[in-house]
Amino acid sequence: MSRTTALEVLAVPGIPMIEPGDDLAALIAEGLARGMHEPRESDVIVIAQKIVSKAEGRSVDLATVTPSARAIELAKEVQKDPRLVELILSESVRVVRSRPNVLIVEHRLGFVMANAGVDQSNVAAPDGPQRALLLPVDPDGSAAALRERLSDLCGLPPAVVINDSFGRAWRRGTAGVAIGAAGLPALLDLRGNPDLFGRELQVSITGFADEIAAAASLVMGQGNEAQPVVLMRGLTWSAPANPASELVRPAAEDMFR
């Protein structure tokens, strides 16, 4: 269970443009010190997927990509660069839907999403090589490694959520969701707990990490805000930690597959 009466969502200041190999945790720790945010119990650090991918070297120069025949054919349908489509296919296990300007796939990590998360916004200067950014290879592993390093640097192990912007089925617009998590229950199973009237909850399962990710996105922004790291303070929880991979609905439970 979680019980929260007030919540602070604070941008961590001074995070620079991230390059491959950067010590992201050290830069976050410096930002926390710069903002005079002394670490506390139950702090959550939310980190934009984009800077995690950059630090992990997941940027690809499109000039190095040779599209397959399948990518070329699909690119004609969706009206996208064949090299970009090739990267999308390389990160995917199946194409779910395609039409002009839309390519929905099942990512190798189980996410059903547009373009397999392959992105070109805020990746490289427009006068340089064309580059695209892929999701981290193991977002939960990335979150765990960042948490361990932040614990060494800050003296306390904050929970870590890696968020990204996803479209949602039957809803317009994107919202922040968690693709990686460590140190908190990404999924809170409330079944068996009482409601206000003592009735036992039967189906209530909360996407705790997704709610955190969405709240952080309000501060991070989607354009040139340059606030890719957020400190969330005031949350409480008592359930054991589980990873963000728990948020992915198993195929056997998917009524639309």
Short mmCIF file of C-alpha atoms in Angstrom, two decimals:
data_model
loop_
_atom_site.label_atom_id
_atom_site.label_comp_id
_atom_site.label_asym_id
_atom_site.label_seq_id
_atom_site.Cartn_x
_atom_site.Cartn_y
_atom_site.Cartn_z
CA MET A 1 0.00 0.00 0.00
CA SER A 2 1.03 3.66 -0.38
CA ARG A 3 -0.22 6.65 1.58
CA THR A 4 0.78 10.11 0.34
CA THR A 5 -0.66 13.44 1.48
CA ALA A 6 1.76 15.83 -0.30
CA LEU A 7 4.21 15.44 -3.12
CA GLU A 8 7.15 17.51 -4.39
CA VAL A 9 8.24 17.13 -8.01
CA LEU A 10 11.51 19.01 -8.46
CA ALA A 11 13.68 19.39 -11.56
CA VAL A 12 17.31 18.53 -10.82
CA PRO A 13 19.25 21.55 -12.13
CA GLY A 14 22.26 21.74 -14.39
CA ILE A 15 22.16 18.36 -16.14
CA PRO A 16 24.37 18.87 -19.22
CA MET A 17 24.03 17.43 -22.70
CA ILE A 18 24.84 13.75 -22.22
CA GLU A 19 27.49 11.98 -24.26
CA PRO A 20 28.22 8.24 -24.60
CA GLY A 21 30.12 6.96 -21.59
CA ASP A 22 29.15 9.82 -19.27
CA ASP A 23 28.79 8.92 -15.58
CA LEU A 24 25.10 9.78 -15.44
CA ALA A 25 24.75 9.03 -11.73
CA ALA A 26 27.63 11.38 -10.90
CA LEU A 27 26.03 14.17 -12.95
CA ILE A 28 22.72 13.60 -11.15
CA ALA A 29 24.45 13.63 -7.75
CA GLU A 30 26.13 16.93 -8.67
CA GLY A 31 22.75 18.31 -9.74
CA LEU A 32 21.16 17.28 -6.45
CA ALA A 33 23.94 19.05 -4.55
CA ARG A 34 23.59 22.11 -6.79
CA GLY A 35 19.89 22.25 -6.03
CA MET A 36 20.58 21.69 -2.32
CA HIS A 37 18.49 18.53 -2.35
CA GLU A 38 19.91 16.49 0.52
CA PRO A 39 18.93 12.84 -0.10
CA ARG A 40 16.07 11.51 2.04
CA GLU A 41 14.46 8.15 2.61
CA SER A 42 11.88 7.26 -0.07
CA ASP A 43 13.23 9.80 -2.57
CA VAL A 44 12.57 8.78 -6.16
CA ILE A 45 14.82 9.91 -9.00
CA VAL A 46 13.02 9.89 -12.35
CA ILE A 47 15.31 9.95 -15.38
CA ALA A 48 14.31 10.52 -18.98
CA GLN A 49 15.01 7.49 -21.14
CA LYS A 50 16.75 9.68 -23.68
CA ILE A 51 19.71 10.57 -21.48
CA VAL A 52 20.06 6.98 -20.25
CA SER A 53 20.21 5.79 -23.86
CA LYS A 54 22.72 8.51 -24.75
CA ALA A 55 25.01 7.62 -21.84
CA GLU A 56 24.80 3.95 -22.83
CA GLY A 57 25.78 4.68 -26.44
CA ARG A 58 22.46 3.74 -27.99
CA SER A 59 22.68 6.46 -30.64
CA VAL A 60 22.97 5.24 -34.24
CA ASP A 61 24.23 7.18 -37.26
CA LEU A 62 21.67 6.55 -40.01
CA ALA A 63 24.47 6.64 -42.58
CA THR A 64 25.66 3.30 -41.17
CA VAL A 65 22.27 1.59 -41.60
CA THR A 66 21.52 -0.50 -44.71
CA PRO A 67 17.77 -1.09 -45.00
CA SER A 68 16.49 -4.55 -45.86
CA ALA A 69 13.96 -5.23 -48.62
CA ARG A 70 11.26 -5.53 -45.97
CA ALA A 71 12.21 -2.16 -44.45
CA ILE A 72 12.20 -0.50 -47.88
CA GLU A 73 8.74 -1.85 -48.68
CA LEU A 74 7.31 -0.91 -45.28
CA ALA A 75 8.92 2.53 -45.48
CA LYS A 76 6.95 3.24 -48.64
CA GLU A 77 3.71 2.44 -46.83
CA VAL A 78 4.41 4.44 -43.67
CA GLN A 79 6.29 7.23 -45.51
CA LYS A 80 9.38 7.07 -43.32
CA ASP A 81 13.12 6.89 -43.99
CA PRO A 82 13.90 3.21 -44.84
CA ARG A 83 16.96 3.36 -42.58
CA LEU A 84 14.78 4.44 -39.68
CA VAL A 85 12.32 1.65 -40.44
CA GLU A 86 15.19 -0.84 -40.47
CA LEU A 87 16.18 0.25 -36.95
CA ILE A 88 12.56 -0.03 -35.83
CA LEU A 89 12.30 -3.57 -37.20
CA SER A 90 15.61 -4.53 -35.59
CA GLU A 91 14.19 -3.52 -32.19
CA SER A 92 10.83 -5.25 -32.73
CA VAL A 93 9.36 -8.74 -32.67
CA ARG A 94 6.29 -7.91 -34.78
CA VAL A 95 4.51 -5.12 -36.58
CA VAL A 96 1.11 -4.51 -34.98
CA ARG A 97 -0.32 -1.82 -37.29
CA SER A 98 1.02 0.30 -40.11
CA ARG A 99 -0.35 3.11 -42.26
CA PRO A 100 1.01 6.44 -43.56
CA ASN A 101 2.94 8.15 -40.75
CA VAL A 102 2.07 5.41 -38.24
CA LEU A 103 4.09 2.32 -37.35
CA ILE A 104 3.03 0.47 -34.19
CA VAL A 105 5.19 -2.48 -33.18
CA GLU A 106 5.80 -4.87 -30.32
CA HIS A 107 9.22 -3.99 -28.98
CA ARG A 108 11.62 -6.79 -28.01
CA LEU A 109 11.00 -5.79 -24.36
CA GLY A 110 7.26 -6.36 -24.75
CA PHE A 111 6.12 -2.74 -25.11
CA VAL A 112 3.52 -2.13 -27.80
CA MET A 113 4.48 1.32 -29.03
CA ALA A 114 5.08 3.63 -31.94
CA ASN A 115 8.37 3.19 -33.81
CA ALA A 116 9.85 0.84 -31.16
CA GLY A 117 10.86 3.96 -29.24
CA VAL A 118 13.37 4.85 -31.96
CA ASP A 119 13.53 8.64 -31.79
CA GLN A 120 15.30 11.52 -33.50
CA SER A 121 14.10 14.48 -31.42
CA ASN A 122 16.68 16.12 -29.13
CA VAL A 123 19.28 13.60 -30.31
CA ALA A 124 21.65 15.54 -32.56
CA ALA A 125 22.12 19.00 -34.05
CA PRO A 126 20.31 19.42 -37.39
CA ASP A 127 23.54 20.41 -39.18
CA GLY A 128 25.34 17.20 -38.12
CA PRO A 129 24.96 13.53 -39.06
CA GLN A 130 21.42 12.15 -38.92
CA ARG A 131 21.17 10.07 -35.78
CA ALA A 132 18.46 8.02 -34.08
CA LEU A 133 18.28 6.87 -30.47
CA LEU A 134 17.22 3.38 -29.35
CA LEU A 135 15.81 2.38 -25.97
CA PRO A 136 18.29 0.99 -23.41
CA VAL A 137 19.05 -2.69 -23.86
CA ASP A 138 17.82 -3.47 -20.32
CA PRO A 139 15.98 -0.52 -18.73
CA ASP A 140 15.39 -2.30 -15.40
CA GLY A 141 19.08 -3.19 -15.30
CA SER A 142 19.97 0.41 -16.10
CA ALA A 143 17.74 1.64 -13.27
CA ALA A 144 19.31 -0.83 -10.82
CA ALA A 145 22.86 0.20 -11.81
CA LEU A 146 22.03 3.90 -11.48
CA ARG A 147 20.45 3.30 -8.07
CA GLU A 148 23.53 1.45 -6.83
CA ARG A 149 25.87 4.18 -8.07
CA LEU A 150 23.68 6.95 -6.60
CA SER A 151 23.70 5.11 -3.27
CA ASP A 152 27.51 5.15 -3.30
CA LEU A 153 27.60 8.86 -4.19
CA CYS A 154 24.74 10.14 -2.01
CA GLY A 155 24.83 7.81 0.98
CA LEU A 156 21.22 6.66 0.50
CA PRO A 157 19.78 4.42 -2.22
CA PRO A 158 16.98 6.40 -3.91
CA ALA A 159 14.41 4.55 -5.92
CA VAL A 160 14.96 5.08 -9.65
CA VAL A 161 12.41 5.23 -12.46
CA ILE A 162 13.34 5.58 -16.13
CA ASN A 163 10.47 7.15 -18.04
CA ASP A 164 9.52 7.61 -21.67
CA SER A 165 6.57 9.15 -23.50
CA PHE A 166 4.06 6.65 -24.88
CA GLY A 167 0.82 6.97 -26.76
CA ARG A 168 -2.06 5.04 -25.19
CA ALA A 169 -4.64 2.78 -26.76
CA TRP A 170 -7.99 4.56 -27.24
CA ARG A 171 -6.55 7.83 -25.90
CA ARG A 172 -5.09 10.81 -27.75
CA GLY A 173 -1.79 12.33 -26.69
CA THR A 174 1.29 10.91 -25.03
CA ALA A 175 1.96 10.42 -21.33
CA GLY A 176 4.99 9.42 -19.32
CA VAL A 177 5.33 5.72 -18.52
CA ALA A 178 7.99 3.74 -16.69
CA ILE A 179 10.21 1.52 -18.82
CA GLY A 180 12.71 0.81 -16.03
CA ALA A 181 12.50 0.83 -12.24
CA ALA A 182 14.51 -0.15 -9.18
CA GLY A 183 13.92 0.20 -5.47
CA LEU A 184 10.14 0.50 -5.53
CA PRO A 185 7.09 -1.57 -6.51
CA ALA A 186 6.51 -0.70 -10.16
CA LEU A 187 3.24 -2.62 -9.87
CA LEU A 188 1.18 -2.42 -6.67
CA ASP A 189 -1.23 -5.32 -6.21
CA LEU A 190 -3.98 -4.05 -3.90
CA ARG A 191 -6.20 -7.11 -4.19
CA GLY A 192 -7.28 -8.34 -0.78
CA ASN A 193 -7.01 -4.90 0.84
CA PRO A 194 -10.18 -3.24 2.15
CA ASP A 195 -11.89 -0.27 0.54
CA LEU A 196 -13.43 2.59 2.58
CA PHE A 197 -16.34 0.36 3.58
CA GLY A 198 -14.31 -2.73 4.38
CA ARG A 199 -15.07 -4.52 1.14
CA GLU A 200 -12.18 -6.57 -0.16
CA LEU A 201 -10.63 -5.22 -3.35
CA GLN A 202 -10.89 -7.83 -6.09
CA VAL A 203 -9.15 -6.42 -9.17
CA SER A 204 -7.25 -3.29 -8.09
CA ILE A 205 -3.67 -3.31 -9.37
CA THR A 206 -1.93 0.09 -9.63
CA GLY A 207 0.78 1.01 -12.10
CA PHE A 208 2.70 2.83 -9.37
CA ALA A 209 5.83 3.50 -11.45
CA ASP A 210 3.73 4.67 -14.41
CA GLU A 211 1.95 7.20 -12.20
CA ILE A 212 5.34 8.44 -10.97
CA ALA A 213 6.63 8.64 -14.54
CA ALA A 214 3.61 10.64 -15.71
CA ALA A 215 3.91 13.13 -12.85
CA ALA A 216 7.60 13.63 -13.57
CA SER A 217 6.88 14.24 -17.26
CA LEU A 218 4.89 17.35 -16.33
CA VAL A 219 8.15 18.89 -15.06
CA MET A 220 10.46 17.35 -17.67
CA GLY A 221 8.43 18.63 -20.63
CA GLN A 222 8.58 17.38 -24.21
CA GLY A 223 10.52 20.09 -26.06
CA ASN A 224 13.46 22.31 -25.15
CA GLU A 225 12.92 22.43 -21.37
CA ALA A 226 16.23 20.57 -20.74
CA GLN A 227 15.03 19.10 -17.43
CA PRO A 228 15.59 15.36 -17.93
CA VAL A 229 15.97 14.44 -14.26
CA VAL A 230 13.34 14.93 -11.57
CA LEU A 231 13.41 14.37 -7.84
CA MET A 232 10.09 13.17 -6.44
CA ARG A 233 9.69 13.51 -2.71
CA GLY A 234 6.83 12.60 -0.37
CA LEU A 235 5.85 9.17 -1.67
CA THR A 236 5.49 6.22 0.66
CA TRP A 237 5.03 2.53 0.00
CA SER A 238 5.22 -0.70 1.94
CA ALA A 239 5.09 -3.33 -0.80
CA PRO A 240 8.29 -5.06 -1.94
CA ALA A 241 10.11 -3.76 -4.99
CA ASN A 242 9.42 -5.21 -8.41
CA PRO A 243 10.74 -4.11 -11.83
CA ALA A 244 9.02 -2.14 -14.58
CA SER A 245 8.88 -5.29 -16.69
CA GLU A 246 6.00 -6.33 -14.40
CA LEU A 247 3.93 -3.55 -16.00
CA VAL A 248 3.92 -5.27 -19.39
CA ARG A 249 0.71 -7.25 -19.82
CA PRO A 250 1.48 -10.90 -20.66
CA ALA A 251 0.25 -12.03 -24.06
CA ALA A 252 -2.05 -14.59 -22.43
CA GLU A 253 -3.93 -11.75 -20.68
CA ASP A 254 -4.22 -9.58 -23.80
CA MET A 255 -7.81 -9.78 -25.08
CA PHE A 256 -6.90 -7.87 -28.26
CA ARG A 257 -3.92 -9.93 -29.41
#
